[in-house]
């Protein structure tokens, strides 16, 4: 009997990413630098931060003129008014503002702190924004990697989100290419023969979270490969993970 298992392999050796660095080619070079053979079906998990930097999704705080609203809210939140202005510009809706936190719905539909605007692992006075279209970012990376390695692959662009009702942060999938983000068991039967009615696993979120302990926040490893899983090839889109308004009981 085959024992089910999979591996997560961190890819070190990427340089500091700047706009136009050519992230896909740099990932290929880093993989070859550790003499790792890429196998069919390997899933590359890539952090949003390096994707955003490569795409030029960075803003200098000093270049932003805060509005009156941003200045007012910045005083309540204890944040830089320029930072608040950037967050508002990346937001579709304010979900909650309290205890120095600004929870918003981004222009993509994600609900997260500060619209994903991040000051960590950037130059002083600079912030990164989420990619404009994380699915398109994932597709571009997948296409580059498949051309280079000559085999079918998938890509997950991951970011770190908080969770309602639970402490701690987890990595989740904000961009997907080459696989479906939901593993849908609805319509099947459980081990006792009962029909499954609600089980659709957000397995790309699970894979993004599984990759994080290998990548870490301070190790400088923004890419990992998940290997050993069997899954149907699909174009995929992380938009499938966003709950529709009519099904959202907490909106």
Coordinates of N, CA and C in Angstrom, one line a residue:
X1 N 0.8 -1.2 0.0 CA 0.0 0.0 0.0 C 0.9 1.2 0.0
X2 N 0.6 2.2 -0.9 CA 1.4 3.4 -1.0 C 0.9 4.3 0.1
X3 N 1.9 4.8 0.9 CA 1.6 5.8 2.0 C 1.5 7.2 1.4
X4 N 0.4 7.9 1.6 CA 0.2 9.2 1.1 C 1.2 10.2 1.7
X5 N 1.8 11.0 0.9 CA 2.7 12.0 1.5 C 3.0 13.1 0.4
X6 N 3.5 14.2 0.9 CA 4.0 15.2 -0.1 C 5.2 16.0 0.6
X7 N 6.0 16.6 -0.2 CA 7.1 17.4 0.3 C 6.9 18.9 0.0
X8 N 7.6 19.7 0.9 CA 7.7 21.1 0.6 C 9.2 21.4 0.6
X9 N 9.6 22.0 -0.5 CA 11.1 22.3 -0.7 C 11.3 23.8 -0.8
X10 N 12.0 24.4 0.1 CA 12.3 25.8 0.0 C 13.4 26.0 -1.1
X11 N 13.3 27.1 -1.8 CA 14.3 27.5 -2.8 C 15.1 28.7 -2.4
X12 N 16.3 28.5 -1.9 CA 17.1 29.7 -1.5 C 17.8 30.3 -2.7
X13 N 18.5 31.4 -2.5 CA 19.3 31.9 -3.6 C 18.8 33.0 -4.4
X14 N 17.5 33.4 -4.2 CA 17.0 34.6 -5.0 C 17.6 35.9 -4.5
X15 N 18.0 36.7 -5.4 CA 18.5 38.1 -5.0 C 17.4 39.0 -4.6
X16 N 17.7 40.2 -4.1 CA 16.7 41.2 -3.8 C 16.0 41.5 -5.1
X17 N 14.7 41.5 -5.1 CA 13.9 41.7 -6.3 C 13.5 43.2 -6.4
X18 N 13.7 43.7 -7.6 CA 13.4 45.1 -8.0 C 12.4 45.0 -9.2
X19 N 11.8 46.2 -9.5 CA 10.9 46.2 -10.6 C 11.6 45.8 -11.9
X20 N 11.0 44.8 -12.6 CA 11.6 44.4 -13.9 C 12.7 43.4 -13.7
X21 N 12.9 42.8 -12.5 CA 14.0 41.9 -12.3 C 13.9 40.6 -13.1
X22 N 12.7 40.3 -13.6 CA 12.4 39.0 -14.3 C 12.3 37.9 -13.3
X23 N 11.3 37.9 -12.4 CA 11.1 37.0 -11.3 C 11.1 35.6 -11.8
X24 N 10.4 35.3 -12.9 CA 10.3 33.9 -13.4 C 11.7 33.3 -13.7
X25 N 12.5 34.1 -14.4 CA 13.9 33.6 -14.8 C 14.7 33.5 -13.5
X26 N 14.6 34.4 -12.6 CA 15.4 34.3 -11.3 C 15.0 33.0 -10.5
X27 N 13.7 32.7 -10.5 CA 13.3 31.5 -9.8 C 13.9 30.2 -10.5
X28 N 13.9 30.2 -11.9 CA 14.5 29.1 -12.6 C 16.0 29.0 -12.3
X29 N 16.7 30.1 -12.2 CA 18.1 30.1 -11.9 C 18.4 29.6 -10.5
X30 N 17.5 30.0 -9.6 CA 17.7 29.6 -8.2 C 17.5 28.1 -8.0
X31 N 16.5 27.6 -8.8 CA 16.2 26.1 -8.7 C 17.4 25.3 -9.3
X32 N 17.9 25.8 -10.4 CA 19.1 25.1 -11.0 C 20.3 25.3 -10.1
X33 N 20.4 26.4 -9.3 CA 21.5 26.6 -8.5 C 21.6 25.7 -7.3
X34 N 20.5 25.1 -6.9 CA 20.5 24.0 -5.9 C 20.4 22.6 -6.5
X35 N 20.6 22.5 -7.8 CA 20.6 21.2 -8.5 C 19.4 20.4 -8.3
X36 N 18.2 21.1 -8.3 CA 17.0 20.5 -8.1 C 16.3 20.2 -9.4
X37 N 15.9 18.9 -9.6 CA 15.1 18.6 -10.8 C 13.7 18.9 -10.6
X38 N 13.1 19.7 -11.5 CA 11.6 20.0 -11.4 C 10.8 18.9 -12.1
X39 N 9.8 18.4 -11.4 CA 9.0 17.3 -11.8 C 7.6 17.7 -12.3
X40 N 7.0 17.0 -13.1 CA 5.7 17.3 -13.6 C 4.7 17.3 -12.4
X41 N 3.9 18.4 -12.4 CA 2.9 18.6 -11.3 C 3.4 19.3 -10.1
X42 N 4.7 19.7 -10.1 CA 5.2 20.5 -9.0 C 4.4 21.8 -8.9
X43 N 4.2 22.2 -7.7 CA 3.4 23.4 -7.4 C 4.4 24.4 -6.8
X44 N 4.6 25.5 -7.5 CA 5.4 26.6 -6.9 C 4.6 27.6 -6.1
X45 N 5.0 27.8 -4.9 CA 4.4 28.8 -4.0 C 5.3 30.0 -3.9
X46 N 4.8 31.1 -4.3 CA 5.6 32.3 -4.4 C 5.0 33.4 -3.6
X47 N 5.7 34.1 -2.8 CA 5.2 35.1 -1.9 C 4.8 36.3 -2.7
X48 N 3.7 36.9 -2.3 CA 3.2 38.2 -2.9 C 4.3 39.3 -3.0
X49 N 5.1 39.3 -1.9 CA 6.0 40.5 -1.8 C 7.0 40.5 -3.0
X50 N 7.5 39.4 -3.4 CA 8.5 39.4 -4.5 C 7.8 39.6 -5.9
X51 N 6.5 39.1 -6.0 CA 5.7 39.4 -7.2 C 5.5 40.9 -7.3
X52 N 5.0 41.5 -6.2 CA 4.7 42.9 -6.2 C 5.9 43.8 -6.6
X53 N 7.1 43.4 -6.0 CA 8.3 44.2 -6.3 C 8.7 44.0 -7.7
X54 N 8.6 42.8 -8.3 CA 8.9 42.6 -9.7 C 8.0 43.4 -10.6
X55 N 6.7 43.6 -10.2 CA 5.8 44.3 -11.0 C 5.7 45.8 -10.8
X56 N 6.6 46.2 -9.9 CA 6.6 47.7 -9.6 C 5.5 48.2 -8.7
X57 N 4.9 47.3 -8.0 CA 3.8 47.6 -7.1 C 4.3 48.1 -5.7
X58 N 5.1 49.2 -5.8 CA 5.7 49.8 -4.6 C 5.4 51.3 -4.7
X59 N 5.3 51.9 -3.5 CA 5.0 53.4 -3.4 C 5.9 54.0 -2.3
X60 N 6.5 55.1 -2.6 CA 7.2 55.9 -1.6 C 6.2 56.7 -0.8
X61 N 6.2 56.6 0.5 CA 5.3 57.3 1.4 C 5.4 58.8 1.2
X62 N 6.6 59.3 0.9 CA 6.9 60.7 0.8 C 6.2 61.3 -0.5
X63 N 5.9 60.4 -1.4 CA 5.3 60.8 -2.7 C 3.7 61.0 -2.6
X64 N 3.2 60.7 -1.5 CA 1.7 60.6 -1.3 C 1.2 61.9 -0.5
X65 N 0.2 62.5 -1.0 CA -0.4 63.7 -0.3 C -1.7 63.2 0.3
X66 N -1.7 63.1 1.7 CA -2.9 62.5 2.3 C -4.1 63.5 2.2
X67 N -5.3 62.9 2.1 CA -6.5 63.7 2.1 C -6.9 64.0 3.5
X68 N -7.9 64.9 3.6 CA -8.3 65.3 5.0 C -8.8 64.1 5.7
X69 N -9.6 63.2 5.0 CA -10.1 62.0 5.7 C -9.0 61.1 6.1
X70 N -7.9 60.9 5.3 CA -6.8 60.1 5.7 C -6.1 60.7 6.9
X71 N -5.9 62.0 7.0 CA -5.3 62.6 8.1 C -6.1 62.4 9.4
X72 N -7.4 62.5 9.2 CA -8.3 62.3 10.4 C -8.3 60.9 10.9
X73 N -8.4 59.9 10.0 CA -8.3 58.5 10.4 C -7.0 58.1 11.0
X74 N -5.9 58.7 10.4 CA -4.6 58.4 10.8 C -4.4 58.8 12.3
X75 N -5.0 59.9 12.7 CA -4.9 60.3 14.1 C -5.6 59.3 15.0
X76 N -6.7 58.7 14.6 CA -7.5 57.7 15.4 C -6.7 56.4 15.4
X77 N -6.1 56.1 14.3 CA -5.4 54.8 14.2 C -4.0 54.8 14.7
X78 N -3.4 55.9 14.8 CA -2.0 56.0 15.1 C -1.1 55.5 14.0
X79 N -1.5 55.8 12.8 CA -0.8 55.5 11.6 C -0.3 56.7 10.8
X80 N 0.7 56.5 9.9 CA 1.1 57.6 9.0 C 0.0 58.0 8.1
X81 N -0.4 59.2 8.0 CA -1.5 59.7 7.1 C -1.2 59.2 5.7
X82 N 0.0 59.2 5.2 CA 0.3 58.8 3.8 C 0.0 57.3 3.7
X83 N 0.3 56.5 4.7 CA 0.0 55.1 4.6 C -1.5 54.9 4.6
X84 N -2.3 55.6 5.4 CA -3.7 55.5 5.4 C -4.3 55.9 4.0
X85 N -3.8 56.9 3.4 CA -4.2 57.3 2.1 C -4.0 56.2 1.0
X86 N -2.9 55.6 1.1 CA -2.6 54.4 0.2 C -3.6 53.3 0.4
X87 N -3.8 53.0 1.7 CA -4.7 51.9 2.0 C -6.1 52.2 1.5
X88 N -6.6 53.4 1.6 CA -7.9 53.8 1.1 C -8.0 53.7 -0.4
X89 N -6.9 54.0 -1.0 CA -6.8 53.9 -2.5 C -6.9 52.5 -3.0
X90 N -6.5 51.5 -2.1 CA -6.6 50.1 -2.5 C -7.8 49.4 -2.0
X91 N -8.8 50.2 -1.5 CA -9.9 49.6 -0.8 C -11.2 49.8 -1.6
X92 N -12.1 48.8 -1.5 CA -13.4 49.0 -2.0 C -14.4 49.3 -0.9
X93 N -14.1 48.8 0.3 CA -15.0 49.0 1.4 C -14.3 48.9 2.7
X94 N -14.6 49.7 3.7 CA -14.1 49.6 5.0 C -15.0 48.6 5.8
X95 N -14.4 47.6 6.3 CA -15.1 46.6 7.1 C -15.1 46.9 8.6
X96 N -14.0 47.3 9.1 CA -13.9 47.7 10.5 C -12.7 48.5 10.8
X97 N -12.9 49.5 11.6 CA -11.7 50.4 12.0 C -11.8 50.5 13.5
X98 N -10.9 49.9 14.2 CA -10.9 49.9 15.7 C -9.6 49.4 16.2
X99 N -9.2 49.8 17.4 CA -8.0 49.3 18.1 C -6.7 49.5 17.3
X100 N -6.7 50.6 16.5 CA -5.5 50.8 15.7 C -5.4 49.9 14.4
X101 N -6.5 49.3 14.1 CA -6.6 48.4 12.9 C -7.6 48.8 11.9
X102 N -7.2 48.7 10.7 CA -8.1 49.0 9.5 C -8.3 47.8 8.7
X103 N -9.5 47.2 8.8 CA -9.8 46.0 8.0 C -10.7 46.4 6.9
X104 N -10.3 46.0 5.7 CA -11.0 46.5 4.5 C -11.2 45.4 3.5
X105 N -12.1 45.6 2.6 CA -12.3 44.8 1.4 C -11.5 45.4 0.3
X106 N -10.5 44.7 -0.3 CA -9.7 45.3 -1.3 C -10.4 45.4 -2.7
X107 N -9.8 46.1 -3.6 CA -10.4 46.1 -4.9 C -10.5 44.8 -5.6
X108 N -9.7 43.8 -5.1 CA -9.9 42.4 -5.6 C -11.0 41.7 -5.0
X109 N -11.5 42.1 -3.8 CA -12.5 41.4 -3.1 C -12.0 40.7 -1.9
X110 N -10.7 40.7 -1.6 CA -10.1 40.1 -0.4 C -10.5 41.0 0.8
X111 N -10.7 40.4 2.0 CA -10.9 41.1 3.2 C -9.7 40.9 4.1
X112 N -9.0 41.9 4.4 CA -7.7 41.8 5.1 C -7.3 43.1 5.7
X113 N -6.3 43.1 6.6 CA -5.8 44.3 7.2 C -5.0 45.2 6.2
X114 N -5.3 46.5 6.2 CA -4.6 47.5 5.5 C -4.6 47.2 4.0
X115 N -5.6 46.5 3.5 CA -5.6 46.3 2.0 C -4.4 45.6 1.5
X116 N -3.7 44.9 2.4 CA -2.5 44.2 1.9 C -1.3 45.1 1.7
X117 N -1.4 46.4 2.0 CA -0.3 47.3 2.0 C 0.7 47.0 3.1
X118 N 1.9 46.8 2.7 CA 2.9 46.2 3.7 C 4.2 47.0 3.7
X119 N 4.7 47.2 4.9 CA 6.0 47.9 5.0 C 7.1 47.0 5.4
X120 N 6.9 45.7 5.6 CA 7.9 44.8 6.0 C 8.8 44.4 4.7
X121 N 10.0 44.1 5.0 CA 10.9 43.6 3.9 C 10.9 44.5 2.7
X122 N 10.9 45.9 3.0 CA 11.0 46.9 1.9 C 12.0 47.9 2.3
X123 N 12.4 48.8 1.4 CA 13.3 49.9 1.7 C 12.5 50.8 2.7
X124 N 13.3 51.6 3.5 CA 12.7 52.5 4.4 C 11.9 53.6 3.7
X125 N 10.7 53.8 4.2 CA 9.8 54.8 3.6 C 9.1 54.3 2.4
X126 N 9.1 53.0 2.1 CA 8.4 52.4 1.0 C 7.5 51.3 1.4
X127 N 6.4 51.2 0.7 CA 5.4 50.1 1.0 C 5.1 49.3 -0.3
X128 N 4.7 48.1 -0.2 CA 4.3 47.3 -1.3 C 2.8 47.2 -1.4
X129 N 2.2 47.1 -2.5 CA 0.8 46.9 -2.8 C 0.6 45.5 -3.3
X130 N -0.6 44.9 -3.2 CA -0.9 43.7 -3.8 C -0.8 43.8 -5.3
X131 N -0.5 42.7 -6.0 CA -0.5 42.8 -7.5 C -1.9 43.2 -7.9
X132 N -1.9 43.9 -9.1 CA -3.2 44.3 -9.6 C -4.1 43.1 -9.9
X133 N -3.5 42.1 -10.4 CA -4.3 40.9 -10.8 C -3.4 39.7 -10.4
X134 N -3.6 39.2 -9.2 CA -2.7 38.1 -8.7 C -2.8 36.8 -9.6
X135 N -4.0 36.5 -10.1 CA -4.1 35.4 -11.0 C -3.3 35.5 -12.2
X136 N -3.3 36.7 -12.8 CA -2.5 37.0 -14.0 C -1.0 36.9 -13.7
X137 N -0.6 37.3 -12.5 CA 0.7 37.2 -12.1 C 1.1 35.7 -12.0
X138 N 0.2 34.9 -11.4 CA 0.5 33.5 -11.3 C 0.6 32.8 -12.6
X139 N -0.2 33.2 -13.6 CA -0.2 32.7 -14.9 C 1.1 33.0 -15.6
X140 N 1.6 34.2 -15.5 CA 2.8 34.6 -16.1 C 4.0 33.8 -15.6
X141 N 4.0 33.6 -14.3 CA 5.1 32.8 -13.7 C 5.0 31.4 -14.1
X142 N 3.8 30.8 -14.1 CA 3.6 29.4 -14.6 C 4.1 29.3 -16.0
X143 N 3.7 30.2 -16.9 CA 4.1 30.1 -18.3 C 5.6 30.1 -18.4
X144 N 6.3 31.0 -17.7 CA 7.7 31.1 -17.7 C 8.4 29.8 -17.2
X145 N 7.9 29.3 -16.1 CA 8.5 28.1 -15.5 C 8.3 26.9 -16.4
X146 N 7.1 26.8 -17.0 CA 6.8 25.6 -17.8 C 7.7 25.7 -19.1
X147 N 7.9 26.8 -19.7 CA 8.8 27.0 -20.8 C 10.2 26.6 -20.5
X148 N 10.6 27.0 -19.3 CA 12.0 26.8 -18.9 C 12.3 25.3 -18.5
X149 N 11.3 24.7 -17.8 CA 11.5 23.3 -17.3 C 10.9 22.3 -18.2
X150 N 10.0 22.7 -19.2 CA 9.5 21.7 -20.1 C 8.5 20.7 -19.6
X151 N 7.8 21.1 -18.6 CA 6.8 20.2 -18.0 C 5.6 21.0 -17.4
X152 N 4.5 20.3 -17.1 CA 3.3 20.9 -16.6 C 3.5 21.3 -15.1
X153 N 3.2 22.5 -14.7 CA 3.4 23.0 -13.4 C 2.2 23.8 -12.9
X154 N 2.2 24.2 -11.7 CA 1.2 25.1 -11.2 C 1.9 26.1 -10.3
X155 N 1.2 27.3 -10.1 CA 1.8 28.4 -9.3 C 0.7 28.9 -8.3
X156 N 1.1 29.1 -7.1 CA 0.2 29.8 -6.1 C 1.0 31.0 -5.7
X157 N 0.3 32.2 -5.8 CA 0.9 33.4 -5.2 C 0.3 33.5 -3.8
X158 N 1.1 33.6 -2.7 CA 0.6 33.6 -1.4 C 0.8 34.9 -0.7
X159 N -0.1 35.2 0.3 CA 0.1 36.4 1.2 C -0.3 36.0 2.6
X160 N 0.0 36.8 3.5 CA -0.3 36.5 4.9 C -1.5 37.3 5.4
X161 N -2.5 36.6 5.8 CA -3.8 37.2 6.3 C -4.0 36.8 7.7
X162 N -4.7 37.7 8.4 CA -5.2 37.3 9.7 C -6.5 36.5 9.6
X163 N -7.1 36.0 10.7 CA -8.3 35.2 10.7 C -9.3 35.7 11.7
X164 N -10.5 35.9 11.4 CA -11.5 36.2 12.4 C -11.6 35.1 13.4
X165 N -11.7 35.5 14.7 CA -12.0 34.5 15.8 C -10.8 33.6 16.1
X166 N -9.7 33.8 15.5 CA -8.5 33.0 15.8 C -7.3 33.9 15.8
X167 N -6.4 33.7 16.8 CA -5.1 34.4 16.9 C -4.2 33.9 15.8
X168 N -3.2 34.7 15.5 CA -2.2 34.2 14.6 C -2.5 34.5 13.1
X169 N -1.5 34.5 12.3 CA -1.6 34.7 10.8 C -1.4 33.4 10.1
X170 N -1.9 33.3 8.9 CA -1.6 32.2 8.0 C -1.4 32.7 6.6
X171 N -0.7 31.9 5.8 CA -0.5 32.2 4.4 C -1.7 31.7 3.7
X172 N -2.2 32.4 2.7 CA -3.3 32.0 1.9 C -3.0 32.3 0.4
X173 N -3.8 31.7 -0.5 CA -3.6 31.9 -1.9 C -4.4 33.1 -2.4
X174 N -3.7 34.1 -3.0 CA -4.4 35.2 -3.6 C -4.3 35.1 -5.1
X175 N -3.5 34.3 -5.6 CA -3.3 34.1 -7.1 C -3.1 32.6 -7.3
X176 N -3.7 32.1 -8.4 CA -3.6 30.6 -8.7 C -3.5 30.5 -10.2
X177 N -2.7 29.5 -10.6 CA -2.6 29.2 -12.0 C -2.2 27.7 -12.1
X178 N -3.0 27.0 -13.0 CA -2.6 25.6 -13.2 C -3.3 24.5 -12.4
X179 N -4.1 25.0 -11.4 CA -4.9 24.0 -10.6 C -6.1 24.8 -10.1
X180 N -7.1 24.0 -9.7 CA -8.3 24.6 -9.1 C -8.1 24.9 -7.6
X181 N -8.6 26.1 -7.1 CA -8.3 26.4 -5.7 C -9.1 25.7 -4.7
X182 N -10.3 25.1 -5.2 CA -11.1 24.3 -4.3 C -11.1 22.9 -4.7
X183 N -10.9 22.0 -3.7 CA -11.1 20.6 -3.9 C -12.5 20.2 -3.4
X184 N -13.4 20.0 -4.4 CA -14.8 19.9 -4.1 C -15.2 18.4 -4.0
X185 N -15.6 18.1 -2.7 CA -16.0 16.7 -2.5 C -17.6 16.6 -2.5
X186 N -18.3 17.7 -2.7 CA -19.7 17.7 -2.6 C -20.3 16.7 -3.7
X187 N -21.3 15.9 -3.3 CA -21.9 15.0 -4.2 C -21.3 13.6 -4.0
X188 N -20.1 13.5 -3.4 CA -19.5 12.2 -3.1 C -20.0 11.6 -1.8
X189 N -19.4 10.5 -1.4 CA -19.9 9.9 -0.2 C -18.7 9.8 0.8
X190 N -19.1 9.9 2.1 CA -18.1 9.8 3.2 C -17.8 8.3 3.4
X191 N -16.9 8.0 4.4 CA -16.5 6.6 4.6 C -17.7 5.7 5.1
X192 N -18.7 6.4 5.6 CA -19.9 5.6 6.0 C -21.0 5.6 5.0
X193 N -20.7 6.1 3.8 CA -21.7 6.1 2.7 C -22.7 7.2 2.7
X194 N -22.5 8.2 3.6 CA -23.4 9.3 3.6 C -23.0 10.4 2.6
X195 N -23.9 11.1 1.9 CA -23.5 12.1 0.9 C -22.9 13.3 1.5
X196 N -21.8 13.8 0.9 CA -21.2 15.0 1.3 C -21.9 16.2 0.7
X197 N -22.3 17.2 1.5 CA -23.1 18.3 1.0 C -22.4 19.6 1.1
X198 N -21.3 19.7 1.9 CA -20.7 21.1 2.2 C -19.2 21.0 2.1
X199 N -18.6 19.9 1.8 CA -17.2 19.8 1.9 C -16.5 20.2 0.6
X200 N -16.0 21.5 0.6 CA -15.2 22.0 -0.5 C -14.0 22.6 0.1
X201 N -12.8 21.9 0.1 CA -11.6 22.2 0.8 C -10.9 23.3 0.0
X202 N -10.5 24.4 0.7 CA -9.7 25.4 0.1 C -8.2 25.0 0.1
X203 N -7.9 24.0 -0.7 CA -6.6 23.4 -0.6 C -5.5 24.2 -1.1
X204 N -5.7 25.2 -1.9 CA -4.6 26.1 -2.3 C -4.2 27.0 -1.1
X205 N -5.2 27.3 -0.2 CA -4.9 28.0 1.0 C -4.1 27.1 1.9
X206 N -4.5 25.8 2.0 CA -3.7 24.8 2.8 C -2.3 24.7 2.3
X207 N -2.1 24.7 1.0 CA -0.8 24.5 0.5 C 0.1 25.8 0.7
X208 N -0.5 26.9 0.6 CA 0.2 28.2 0.9 C 0.6 28.2 2.4
X209 N -0.3 27.7 3.3 CA 0.1 27.7 4.7 C 1.1 26.6 5.0
X210 N 1.1 25.5 4.2 CA 2.0 24.4 4.5 C 3.4 24.9 4.0
X211 N 3.5 25.8 3.0 CA 4.8 26.2 2.5 C 5.5 27.2 3.5
X212 N 4.7 27.9 4.2 CA 5.2 29.0 5.0 C 6.3 28.6 6.0
X213 N 6.1 27.5 6.8 CA 7.2 27.1 7.7 C 8.5 26.9 7.1
X214 N 8.6 26.5 5.8 CA 9.8 26.3 5.1 C 10.4 27.6 4.6
X215 N 9.5 28.5 4.2 CA 9.9 29.8 3.6 C 10.2 30.8 4.8
X216 N 9.3 30.9 5.8 CA 9.6 31.8 6.9 C 9.5 33.3 6.5
X217 N 9.4 34.1 7.5 CA 9.3 35.6 7.3 C 10.7 36.2 7.2
X218 N 11.7 35.6 7.8 CA 13.0 36.2 7.9 C 14.1 35.4 7.3
X219 N 13.8 34.3 6.6 CA 14.8 33.5 6.0 C 15.3 33.9 4.6
X220 N 14.5 34.8 4.0 CA 14.8 35.2 2.7 C 14.6 34.1 1.6
X221 N 13.6 33.3 1.9 CA 13.2 32.2 0.9 C 11.7 32.5 0.5
X222 N 11.6 33.2 -0.6 CA 10.2 33.6 -1.0 C 9.5 32.6 -2.0
X223 N 10.2 31.5 -2.2 CA 9.7 30.5 -3.1 C 9.8 29.1 -2.5
X224 N 8.8 28.3 -2.7 CA 8.9 26.9 -2.3 C 8.2 26.0 -3.3
X225 N 8.6 24.8 -3.4 CA 7.9 23.8 -4.3 C 7.2 22.8 -3.4
X226 N 5.9 22.6 -3.7 CA 5.1 21.5 -3.1 C 5.1 20.3 -4.1
X227 N 5.6 19.2 -3.7 CA 5.8 18.0 -4.6 C 5.1 16.8 -4.0
X228 N 4.5 16.0 -5.0 CA 4.0 14.7 -4.6 C 2.5 14.6 -4.6
X229 N 1.8 15.7 -5.0 CA 0.3 15.7 -5.0 C -0.2 15.4 -6.4
X230 N -1.3 14.7 -6.4 CA -1.9 14.4 -7.7 C -3.2 15.3 -7.8
X231 N -3.3 16.1 -8.9 CA -4.5 17.0 -9.0 C -4.8 17.2 -10.5
X232 N -6.0 17.5 -10.8 CA -6.4 17.7 -12.2 C -5.8 19.1 -12.6
X233 N -5.3 19.1 -13.8 CA -4.8 20.4 -14.4 C -6.1 21.3 -14.7
X234 N -5.9 22.6 -14.3 CA -7.0 23.5 -14.6 C -6.4 24.9 -14.7
X235 N -7.1 25.8 -15.3 CA -6.6 27.2 -15.4 C -6.6 27.8 -14.0
X236 N -7.7 27.7 -13.3 CA -7.7 28.1 -11.9 C -7.8 29.6 -11.7
X237 N -8.4 30.0 -10.6 CA -8.4 31.5 -10.2 C -8.7 31.6 -8.8
X238 N -8.0 32.4 -8.1 CA -8.2 32.6 -6.6 C -9.5 33.3 -6.3
X239 N -10.1 33.9 -7.4 CA -11.4 34.5 -7.2 C -12.5 33.5 -6.7
X240 N -12.3 32.2 -7.0 CA -13.2 31.2 -6.6 C -13.2 31.1 -5.1
X241 N -12.2 31.6 -4.4 CA -12.1 31.5 -2.9 C -12.9 32.6 -2.2
X242 N -13.3 33.6 -3.0 CA -14.0 34.8 -2.4 C -15.5 34.4 -2.3
X243 N -16.0 34.4 -1.1 CA -17.4 34.0 -0.9 C -18.3 35.1 -1.5
X244 N -19.3 34.6 -2.2 CA -20.3 35.5 -2.9 C -21.1 36.3 -1.8
X245 N -21.4 37.5 -2.1 CA -22.1 38.3 -1.1 C -23.4 37.6 -0.6
X246 N -24.2 37.0 -1.5 CA -25.4 36.4 -1.1 C -25.2 35.2 -0.2
X247 N -24.0 34.6 -0.1 CA -23.7 33.5 0.8 C -23.0 33.9 2.0
X248 N -22.7 35.2 2.2 CA -21.9 35.6 3.3 C -22.8 36.0 4.4
X249 N -22.7 35.3 5.5 CA -23.6 35.6 6.7 C -23.0 36.6 7.6
X250 N -21.8 37.2 7.3 CA -21.2 38.1 8.2 C -21.0 39.5 7.6
X251 N -21.5 39.7 6.4 CA -21.3 40.9 5.7 C -22.2 42.0 6.3

